[in-house]
C-alpha cells in the first residue's frame, strides 16, 4: 500500500469522524431547541386556559366561595388553535373538564399531585389510551397562594 493511499485513507477517516461529530452535535441542539419550543407551546396553552378560570371571594376571607371554570368551547378553541389538549382537575384529583379531542383524562400520579401541591409546574410524558405518547405540562392551579387544582396541557 503506497504512502499516498495511506494518507488519503487517514485523512478521509479524520474528515468522516469530524463531520459525524459535528452532525451529532448539531442534531442534539436541534432536538433540544424543538423540545424547548414544544414545552413553551404547552405552557402558553395552560396560561390561556387559566385566564378563563374565575375565582370568586367574599372579601372577608382568603377562601374562595366559588370557582367558575371555562366552558367547553373555550377548551376546544385552544385545542383547535394551538393543537393542545387541556384538562382540569380539582384539588382532590377529580376530573372537572377536558378538551373534546381527548378521549379520556390523562391519569396523573400521586407524585404529580404532590408536586403540584407545592405550586411547582412540571413536564411529563404520558401514554394515551390510543397508545400515542403525549408530552404534558402539569400546571398547579392556584389563587392567593392556595392550591385549587391542576391544569394539564398536553400535546
Short mmCIF file of N, CA and C in Angstrom, two decimals:
data_model
loop_
_atom_site.label_atom_id
_atom_site.label_comp_id
_atom_site.label_asym_id
_atom_site.label_seq_id
_atom_site.Cartn_x
_atom_site.Cartn_y
_atom_site.Cartn_z
N UNK A 1 0.85 -1.17 0.00
CA UNK A 1 0.00 0.00 0.00
C UNK A 1 0.90 1.24 0.00
N UNK A 2 0.66 2.13 -0.91
CA UNK A 2 1.54 3.29 -1.05
C UNK A 2 1.24 4.32 0.04
N UNK A 3 2.20 5.18 0.27
CA UNK A 3 2.05 6.23 1.28
C UNK A 3 0.92 7.19 0.91
N UNK A 4 0.77 7.44 -0.39
CA UNK A 4 -0.30 8.33 -0.85
C UNK A 4 -1.67 7.74 -0.51
N UNK A 5 -1.86 6.47 -0.71
CA UNK A 5 -3.12 5.80 -0.41
C UNK A 5 -3.38 5.80 1.10
N UNK A 6 -2.35 5.52 1.87
CA UNK A 6 -2.49 5.53 3.33
C UNK A 6 -2.89 6.91 3.85
N UNK A 7 -2.23 7.95 3.34
CA UNK A 7 -2.57 9.32 3.76
C UNK A 7 -3.99 9.69 3.35
N UNK A 8 -4.38 9.29 2.16
CA UNK A 8 -5.74 9.56 1.70
C UNK A 8 -6.75 8.87 2.62
N UNK A 9 -6.52 7.62 2.95
CA UNK A 9 -7.43 6.91 3.85
C UNK A 9 -7.44 7.53 5.25
N UNK A 10 -6.28 7.91 5.73
CA UNK A 10 -6.16 8.53 7.06
C UNK A 10 -6.94 9.84 7.09
N UNK A 11 -6.73 10.71 6.10
CA UNK A 11 -7.44 11.99 6.06
C UNK A 11 -8.95 11.80 5.84
N UNK A 12 -9.32 10.81 5.09
CA UNK A 12 -10.73 10.51 4.89
C UNK A 12 -11.37 10.07 6.21
N UNK A 13 -10.68 9.25 6.97
CA UNK A 13 -11.20 8.80 8.27
C UNK A 13 -11.33 9.97 9.24
N UNK A 14 -10.33 10.83 9.27
CA UNK A 14 -10.37 12.00 10.16
C UNK A 14 -11.54 12.92 9.76
N UNK A 15 -11.70 13.16 8.46
CA UNK A 15 -12.78 14.00 7.98
C UNK A 15 -14.14 13.38 8.31
N UNK A 16 -14.28 12.07 8.16
CA UNK A 16 -15.53 11.38 8.47
C UNK A 16 -15.87 11.52 9.96
N UNK A 17 -14.90 11.31 10.83
CA UNK A 17 -15.13 11.43 12.28
C UNK A 17 -15.51 12.87 12.64
N UNK A 18 -14.81 13.83 12.05
CA UNK A 18 -15.11 15.24 12.33
C UNK A 18 -16.52 15.60 11.87
N UNK A 19 -16.90 15.20 10.67
CA UNK A 19 -18.24 15.50 10.16
C UNK A 19 -19.32 14.78 10.95
N UNK A 20 -19.08 13.54 11.32
CA UNK A 20 -20.06 12.78 12.10
C UNK A 20 -20.26 13.42 13.47
N UNK A 21 -19.17 13.85 14.10
CA UNK A 21 -19.26 14.52 15.41
C UNK A 21 -20.03 15.83 15.28
N UNK A 22 -19.69 16.59 14.26
CA UNK A 22 -20.37 17.87 14.02
C UNK A 22 -21.87 17.64 13.77
N UNK A 23 -22.22 16.66 12.96
CA UNK A 23 -23.62 16.36 12.67
C UNK A 23 -24.37 15.93 13.94
N UNK A 24 -23.72 15.13 14.78
CA UNK A 24 -24.35 14.68 16.02
C UNK A 24 -24.62 15.86 16.94
N UNK A 25 -23.65 16.75 17.09
CA UNK A 25 -23.81 17.91 17.98
C UNK A 25 -24.92 18.83 17.46
N UNK A 26 -24.93 19.10 16.18
CA UNK A 26 -25.97 19.95 15.60
C UNK A 26 -27.34 19.29 15.76
N UNK A 27 -27.43 17.99 15.54
CA UNK A 27 -28.69 17.27 15.70
C UNK A 27 -29.22 17.36 17.12
N UNK A 28 -28.34 17.22 18.10
CA UNK A 28 -28.77 17.32 19.50
C UNK A 28 -29.26 18.72 19.84
N UNK A 29 -28.60 19.72 19.31
CA UNK A 29 -29.03 21.10 19.55
C UNK A 29 -30.39 21.38 18.93
N UNK A 30 -30.64 20.81 17.76
CA UNK A 30 -31.95 20.99 17.11
C UNK A 30 -33.03 20.30 17.93
N UNK A 31 -32.77 19.09 18.42
CA UNK A 31 -33.74 18.37 19.24
C UNK A 31 -34.05 19.16 20.51
N UNK A 32 -33.04 19.71 21.15
CA UNK A 32 -33.25 20.49 22.37
C UNK A 32 -34.06 21.75 22.08
N UNK A 33 -33.75 22.43 20.99
CA UNK A 33 -34.48 23.65 20.65
C UNK A 33 -35.95 23.34 20.35
N UNK A 34 -36.21 22.26 19.61
CA UNK A 34 -37.59 21.89 19.30
C UNK A 34 -38.34 21.49 20.56
N UNK A 35 -37.67 20.78 21.46
CA UNK A 35 -38.30 20.37 22.70
C UNK A 35 -38.65 21.58 23.55
N UNK A 36 -37.75 22.55 23.58
CA UNK A 36 -38.00 23.77 24.35
C UNK A 36 -39.18 24.54 23.75
N UNK A 37 -39.24 24.63 22.43
CA UNK A 37 -40.36 25.30 21.77
C UNK A 37 -41.67 24.56 22.05
N UNK A 38 -41.61 23.25 22.01
CA UNK A 38 -42.78 22.41 22.28
C UNK A 38 -43.29 22.65 23.69
N UNK A 39 -42.36 22.68 24.66
CA UNK A 39 -42.74 22.92 26.05
C UNK A 39 -43.33 24.32 26.22
N UNK A 40 -42.81 25.28 25.49
CA UNK A 40 -43.33 26.65 25.58
C UNK A 40 -44.77 26.72 25.07
N UNK A 41 -45.08 25.98 24.01
CA UNK A 41 -46.45 25.94 23.49
C UNK A 41 -47.39 25.37 24.55
N UNK A 42 -46.94 24.35 25.27
CA UNK A 42 -47.77 23.76 26.33
C UNK A 42 -48.01 24.77 27.46
N UNK A 43 -46.97 25.49 27.84
CA UNK A 43 -47.13 26.50 28.90
C UNK A 43 -48.11 27.58 28.48
N UNK A 44 -48.01 28.04 27.24
CA UNK A 44 -48.91 29.08 26.74
C UNK A 44 -50.35 28.57 26.73
N UNK A 45 -50.56 27.33 26.30
CA UNK A 45 -51.90 26.75 26.30
C UNK A 45 -52.48 26.70 27.71
N UNK A 46 -51.66 26.31 28.67
CA UNK A 46 -52.12 26.26 30.07
C UNK A 46 -52.46 27.65 30.59
N UNK A 47 -51.64 28.64 30.25
CA UNK A 47 -51.91 30.01 30.70
C UNK A 47 -53.18 30.56 30.07
N UNK A 48 -53.41 30.25 28.79
CA UNK A 48 -54.63 30.71 28.14
C UNK A 48 -55.87 30.11 28.81
N UNK A 49 -55.80 28.85 29.15
CA UNK A 49 -56.93 28.22 29.83
C UNK A 49 -57.10 28.80 31.23
N UNK A 50 -55.99 29.05 31.91
CA UNK A 50 -56.05 29.60 33.27
C UNK A 50 -56.70 30.98 33.29
N UNK A 51 -56.48 31.75 32.24
CA UNK A 51 -57.09 33.09 32.17
C UNK A 51 -58.60 33.02 32.12
N UNK A 52 -59.15 31.89 31.71
CA UNK A 52 -60.60 31.73 31.61
C UNK A 52 -61.23 31.20 32.89
N UNK A 53 -60.43 30.92 33.91
CA UNK A 53 -60.96 30.46 35.19
C UNK A 53 -61.10 31.66 36.11
N UNK A 54 -62.26 31.78 36.74
CA UNK A 54 -62.52 32.91 37.62
C UNK A 54 -62.74 32.40 39.05
N UNK A 55 -61.97 32.91 39.99
CA UNK A 55 -62.11 32.54 41.40
C UNK A 55 -62.77 33.71 42.12
N UNK A 56 -63.88 33.42 42.81
CA UNK A 56 -64.64 34.46 43.49
C UNK A 56 -64.45 34.37 45.00
N UNK A 57 -64.25 35.51 45.62
CA UNK A 57 -64.07 35.60 47.08
C UNK A 57 -65.16 36.50 47.65
N UNK A 58 -65.49 36.28 48.94
CA UNK A 58 -66.50 37.13 49.56
C UNK A 58 -65.88 38.40 50.14
N UNK A 59 -64.58 38.49 50.13
CA UNK A 59 -63.91 39.70 50.60
C UNK A 59 -63.42 39.61 52.03
N UNK A 60 -64.05 38.80 52.86
CA UNK A 60 -63.65 38.73 54.26
C UNK A 60 -62.68 37.59 54.55
N UNK A 61 -62.51 36.66 53.61
CA UNK A 61 -61.59 35.55 53.86
C UNK A 61 -60.81 35.25 52.59
N UNK A 62 -59.75 34.48 52.77
CA UNK A 62 -58.91 34.10 51.63
C UNK A 62 -59.40 32.82 50.97
N UNK A 63 -60.49 32.25 51.51
CA UNK A 63 -61.04 31.02 50.95
C UNK A 63 -62.03 31.38 49.84
N UNK A 64 -61.87 30.78 48.68
CA UNK A 64 -62.81 31.10 47.59
C UNK A 64 -64.22 30.59 47.90
N UNK A 65 -65.21 31.39 47.49
CA UNK A 65 -66.60 30.95 47.68
C UNK A 65 -67.12 30.25 46.44
N UNK A 66 -66.51 30.51 45.30
CA UNK A 66 -66.93 29.85 44.06
C UNK A 66 -65.80 29.92 43.04
N UNK A 67 -65.78 28.92 42.18
CA UNK A 67 -64.81 28.90 41.07
C UNK A 67 -65.62 28.69 39.80
N UNK A 68 -65.47 29.60 38.86
CA UNK A 68 -66.14 29.47 37.56
C UNK A 68 -65.12 28.96 36.56
N UNK A 69 -65.38 27.76 36.10
CA UNK A 69 -64.48 27.14 35.14
C UNK A 69 -64.89 27.54 33.72
N UNK A 70 -63.93 27.51 32.79
CA UNK A 70 -64.29 27.86 31.41
C UNK A 70 -65.25 26.84 30.81
N UNK A 71 -66.07 27.32 29.88
CA UNK A 71 -66.99 26.40 29.22
C UNK A 71 -66.21 25.53 28.23
N UNK A 72 -66.89 24.51 27.73
CA UNK A 72 -66.25 23.55 26.83
C UNK A 72 -65.71 24.23 25.57
N UNK A 73 -66.41 25.26 25.09
CA UNK A 73 -65.97 25.95 23.87
C UNK A 73 -64.60 26.59 24.05
N UNK A 74 -64.31 27.11 25.25
CA UNK A 74 -63.00 27.72 25.50
C UNK A 74 -61.89 26.69 25.40
N UNK A 75 -62.10 25.53 25.99
CA UNK A 75 -61.09 24.46 25.92
C UNK A 75 -60.91 24.00 24.46
N UNK A 76 -62.02 23.84 23.76
CA UNK A 76 -61.95 23.36 22.39
C UNK A 76 -61.31 24.39 21.45
N UNK A 77 -61.53 25.68 21.72
CA UNK A 77 -60.91 26.73 20.91
C UNK A 77 -59.39 26.69 21.05
N UNK A 78 -58.90 26.52 22.27
CA UNK A 78 -57.46 26.43 22.50
C UNK A 78 -56.91 25.17 21.84
N UNK A 79 -57.67 24.08 21.90
CA UNK A 79 -57.24 22.84 21.27
C UNK A 79 -57.10 23.02 19.75
N UNK A 80 -58.09 23.65 19.14
CA UNK A 80 -58.04 23.88 17.68
C UNK A 80 -56.94 24.88 17.31
N UNK A 81 -56.81 25.91 18.10
CA UNK A 81 -55.87 26.99 17.79
C UNK A 81 -54.41 26.55 17.95
N UNK A 82 -54.09 25.90 19.05
CA UNK A 82 -52.70 25.55 19.36
C UNK A 82 -52.41 24.06 19.29
N UNK A 83 -53.44 23.25 18.99
CA UNK A 83 -53.27 21.80 18.96
C UNK A 83 -52.78 21.28 20.31
N UNK A 84 -53.37 21.82 21.38
CA UNK A 84 -53.01 21.46 22.75
C UNK A 84 -54.26 20.94 23.45
N UNK A 85 -54.17 19.74 24.02
CA UNK A 85 -55.26 19.19 24.81
C UNK A 85 -55.19 19.78 26.21
N UNK A 86 -56.35 20.08 26.78
CA UNK A 86 -56.40 20.63 28.13
C UNK A 86 -57.30 19.78 29.01
N UNK A 87 -56.94 19.70 30.27
CA UNK A 87 -57.82 19.07 31.24
C UNK A 87 -57.60 19.74 32.59
N UNK A 88 -58.67 19.73 33.38
CA UNK A 88 -58.65 20.42 34.66
C UNK A 88 -59.09 19.44 35.75
N UNK A 89 -58.30 19.37 36.82
CA UNK A 89 -58.61 18.53 37.98
C UNK A 89 -58.81 19.42 39.19
N UNK A 90 -59.71 19.01 40.10
CA UNK A 90 -59.82 19.75 41.35
C UNK A 90 -58.71 19.33 42.30
N UNK A 91 -58.69 19.90 43.49
CA UNK A 91 -57.59 19.64 44.43
C UNK A 91 -57.58 18.21 44.96
N UNK A 92 -58.69 17.48 44.79
CA UNK A 92 -58.74 16.09 45.23
C UNK A 92 -58.39 15.12 44.11
N UNK A 93 -58.19 15.64 42.89
CA UNK A 93 -57.81 14.80 41.78
C UNK A 93 -58.96 14.37 40.88
N UNK A 94 -60.16 14.88 41.15
CA UNK A 94 -61.30 14.53 40.31
C UNK A 94 -61.27 15.38 39.04
N UNK A 95 -61.51 14.74 37.90
CA UNK A 95 -61.53 15.47 36.64
C UNK A 95 -62.74 16.38 36.55
N UNK A 96 -62.51 17.63 36.20
CA UNK A 96 -63.59 18.61 36.09
C UNK A 96 -63.98 18.81 34.63
N UNK A 97 -62.97 19.00 33.79
CA UNK A 97 -63.24 19.28 32.40
C UNK A 97 -62.03 18.89 31.55
N UNK A 98 -62.29 18.58 30.26
CA UNK A 98 -61.20 18.26 29.35
C UNK A 98 -61.58 18.67 27.93
N UNK A 99 -60.59 18.79 27.09
CA UNK A 99 -60.82 19.10 25.68
C UNK A 99 -61.60 17.97 25.03
N UNK A 100 -62.41 18.32 24.05
CA UNK A 100 -63.21 17.30 23.36
C UNK A 100 -62.35 16.29 22.63
N UNK A 101 -61.19 16.70 22.13
CA UNK A 101 -60.32 15.79 21.38
C UNK A 101 -59.62 14.76 22.24
N UNK A 102 -59.67 14.92 23.55
CA UNK A 102 -59.04 13.99 24.47
C UNK A 102 -60.10 12.98 24.90
N UNK A 103 -59.95 11.72 24.49
CA UNK A 103 -60.98 10.71 24.74
C UNK A 103 -61.21 10.44 26.21
N UNK A 104 -60.15 10.49 26.99
CA UNK A 104 -60.26 10.23 28.42
C UNK A 104 -59.24 11.10 29.14
N UNK A 105 -59.38 11.21 30.43
CA UNK A 105 -58.44 12.02 31.19
C UNK A 105 -57.06 11.35 31.22
N UNK A 106 -56.03 12.16 31.13
CA UNK A 106 -54.68 11.66 31.36
C UNK A 106 -54.59 11.39 32.86
N UNK A 107 -54.19 10.19 33.23
CA UNK A 107 -54.15 9.82 34.63
C UNK A 107 -52.89 10.39 35.29
N UNK A 108 -53.09 11.27 36.24
CA UNK A 108 -51.97 11.84 36.98
C UNK A 108 -51.65 10.94 38.17
N UNK A 109 -50.39 10.87 38.50
CA UNK A 109 -49.95 10.04 39.62
C UNK A 109 -50.01 10.84 40.91
N UNK A 110 -49.98 10.17 42.05
CA UNK A 110 -49.91 10.90 43.33
C UNK A 110 -48.68 11.82 43.39
N UNK A 111 -47.59 11.41 42.74
CA UNK A 111 -46.40 12.27 42.71
C UNK A 111 -46.68 13.56 41.95
N UNK A 112 -47.44 13.46 40.85
CA UNK A 112 -47.81 14.66 40.09
C UNK A 112 -48.58 15.64 40.97
N UNK A 113 -49.54 15.11 41.72
CA UNK A 113 -50.34 15.99 42.59
C UNK A 113 -49.50 16.53 43.74
N UNK A 114 -48.61 15.71 44.29
CA UNK A 114 -47.75 16.20 45.37
C UNK A 114 -46.87 17.34 44.89
N UNK A 115 -46.33 17.20 43.68
CA UNK A 115 -45.52 18.28 43.11
C UNK A 115 -46.37 19.52 42.90
N UNK A 116 -47.57 19.34 42.36
CA UNK A 116 -48.45 20.48 42.11
C UNK A 116 -48.89 21.17 43.40
N UNK A 117 -49.09 20.39 44.47
CA UNK A 117 -49.47 20.99 45.76
C UNK A 117 -48.40 21.94 46.28
N UNK A 118 -47.16 21.72 45.88
CA UNK A 118 -46.08 22.63 46.26
C UNK A 118 -45.98 23.80 45.29
N UNK A 119 -47.00 23.92 44.43
CA UNK A 119 -47.13 25.02 43.47
C UNK A 119 -45.97 25.07 42.50
N UNK A 120 -45.55 23.87 42.05
CA UNK A 120 -44.45 23.76 41.09
C UNK A 120 -44.98 23.07 39.84
N UNK A 121 -44.76 23.69 38.69
CA UNK A 121 -45.15 23.08 37.43
C UNK A 121 -44.11 22.06 37.00
N UNK A 122 -44.53 21.07 36.22
CA UNK A 122 -43.61 20.02 35.78
C UNK A 122 -44.04 19.48 34.42
N UNK A 123 -43.07 18.98 33.67
CA UNK A 123 -43.33 18.33 32.39
C UNK A 123 -43.19 16.83 32.56
N UNK A 124 -44.10 16.07 31.91
CA UNK A 124 -44.03 14.61 31.95
C UNK A 124 -44.49 14.06 30.62
N UNK A 125 -44.07 12.85 30.33
CA UNK A 125 -44.52 12.14 29.13
C UNK A 125 -45.51 11.06 29.55
N UNK A 126 -46.64 10.99 28.84
CA UNK A 126 -47.69 10.03 29.15
C UNK A 126 -48.03 9.23 27.91
N UNK A 127 -48.53 8.04 28.12
CA UNK A 127 -49.04 7.22 27.03
C UNK A 127 -50.56 7.37 27.05
N UNK A 128 -51.12 7.77 25.92
CA UNK A 128 -52.57 7.97 25.86
C UNK A 128 -53.27 6.61 25.73
N UNK A 129 -54.60 6.65 25.80
CA UNK A 129 -55.39 5.42 25.68
C UNK A 129 -55.15 4.77 24.33
N UNK A 130 -54.99 5.59 23.28
CA UNK A 130 -54.78 5.04 21.94
C UNK A 130 -53.33 4.57 21.73
N UNK A 131 -52.47 4.77 22.73
CA UNK A 131 -51.10 4.27 22.64
C UNK A 131 -50.08 5.29 22.21
N UNK A 132 -50.51 6.50 21.83
CA UNK A 132 -49.54 7.51 21.42
C UNK A 132 -48.96 8.21 22.65
N UNK A 133 -47.77 8.75 22.47
CA UNK A 133 -47.11 9.46 23.56
C UNK A 133 -47.53 10.92 23.55
N UNK A 134 -47.84 11.44 24.73
CA UNK A 134 -48.19 12.85 24.90
C UNK A 134 -47.20 13.49 25.86
N UNK A 135 -46.78 14.68 25.54
CA UNK A 135 -45.96 15.49 26.45
C UNK A 135 -46.93 16.40 27.18
N UNK A 136 -46.87 16.43 28.49
CA UNK A 136 -47.83 17.20 29.28
C UNK A 136 -47.13 18.16 30.22
N UNK A 137 -47.72 19.33 30.36
CA UNK A 137 -47.28 20.31 31.35
C UNK A 137 -48.31 20.30 32.46
N UNK A 138 -47.88 19.93 33.65
CA UNK A 138 -48.76 19.86 34.82
C UNK A 138 -48.60 21.18 35.56
N UNK A 139 -49.64 22.00 35.47
CA UNK A 139 -49.59 23.35 36.00
C UNK A 139 -50.49 23.45 37.24
N UNK A 140 -49.90 23.78 38.40
CA UNK A 140 -50.76 23.91 39.58
C UNK A 140 -51.71 25.10 39.40
N UNK A 141 -52.95 24.87 39.69
CA UNK A 141 -53.97 25.90 39.61
C UNK A 141 -54.10 26.49 41.01
N UNK A 142 -53.80 27.76 41.14
CA UNK A 142 -53.78 28.39 42.45
C UNK A 142 -54.40 29.78 42.40
N UNK A 143 -54.79 30.24 43.56
CA UNK A 143 -55.26 31.61 43.71
C UNK A 143 -54.90 32.05 45.12
N UNK A 144 -54.33 33.22 45.23
CA UNK A 144 -53.86 33.74 46.52
C UNK A 144 -52.93 32.77 47.23
N UNK A 145 -52.11 32.05 46.47
CA UNK A 145 -51.16 31.11 47.05
C UNK A 145 -51.78 29.82 47.54
N UNK A 146 -53.07 29.63 47.29
CA UNK A 146 -53.78 28.44 47.75
C UNK A 146 -53.96 27.48 46.58
N UNK A 147 -53.62 26.22 46.79
CA UNK A 147 -53.75 25.19 45.76
C UNK A 147 -55.22 24.85 45.56
N UNK A 148 -55.70 24.99 44.31
CA UNK A 148 -57.09 24.72 44.00
C UNK A 148 -57.28 23.54 43.04
N UNK A 149 -56.21 23.11 42.40
CA UNK A 149 -56.31 22.00 41.47
C UNK A 149 -55.16 21.99 40.50
N UNK A 150 -55.29 21.22 39.44
CA UNK A 150 -54.24 21.06 38.45
C UNK A 150 -54.81 21.28 37.06
N UNK A 151 -54.11 22.07 36.28
CA UNK A 151 -54.46 22.28 34.88
C UNK A 151 -53.38 21.61 34.05
N UNK A 152 -53.77 20.68 33.18
CA UNK A 152 -52.82 19.93 32.36
C UNK A 152 -52.97 20.34 30.91
N UNK A 153 -51.86 20.68 30.28
CA UNK A 153 -51.83 20.96 28.85
C UNK A 153 -50.95 19.89 28.22
N UNK A 154 -51.45 19.20 27.21
CA UNK A 154 -50.71 18.08 26.63
C UNK A 154 -50.77 18.16 25.10
N UNK A 155 -49.77 17.56 24.48
CA UNK A 155 -49.69 17.53 23.02
C UNK A 155 -48.95 16.30 22.59
#
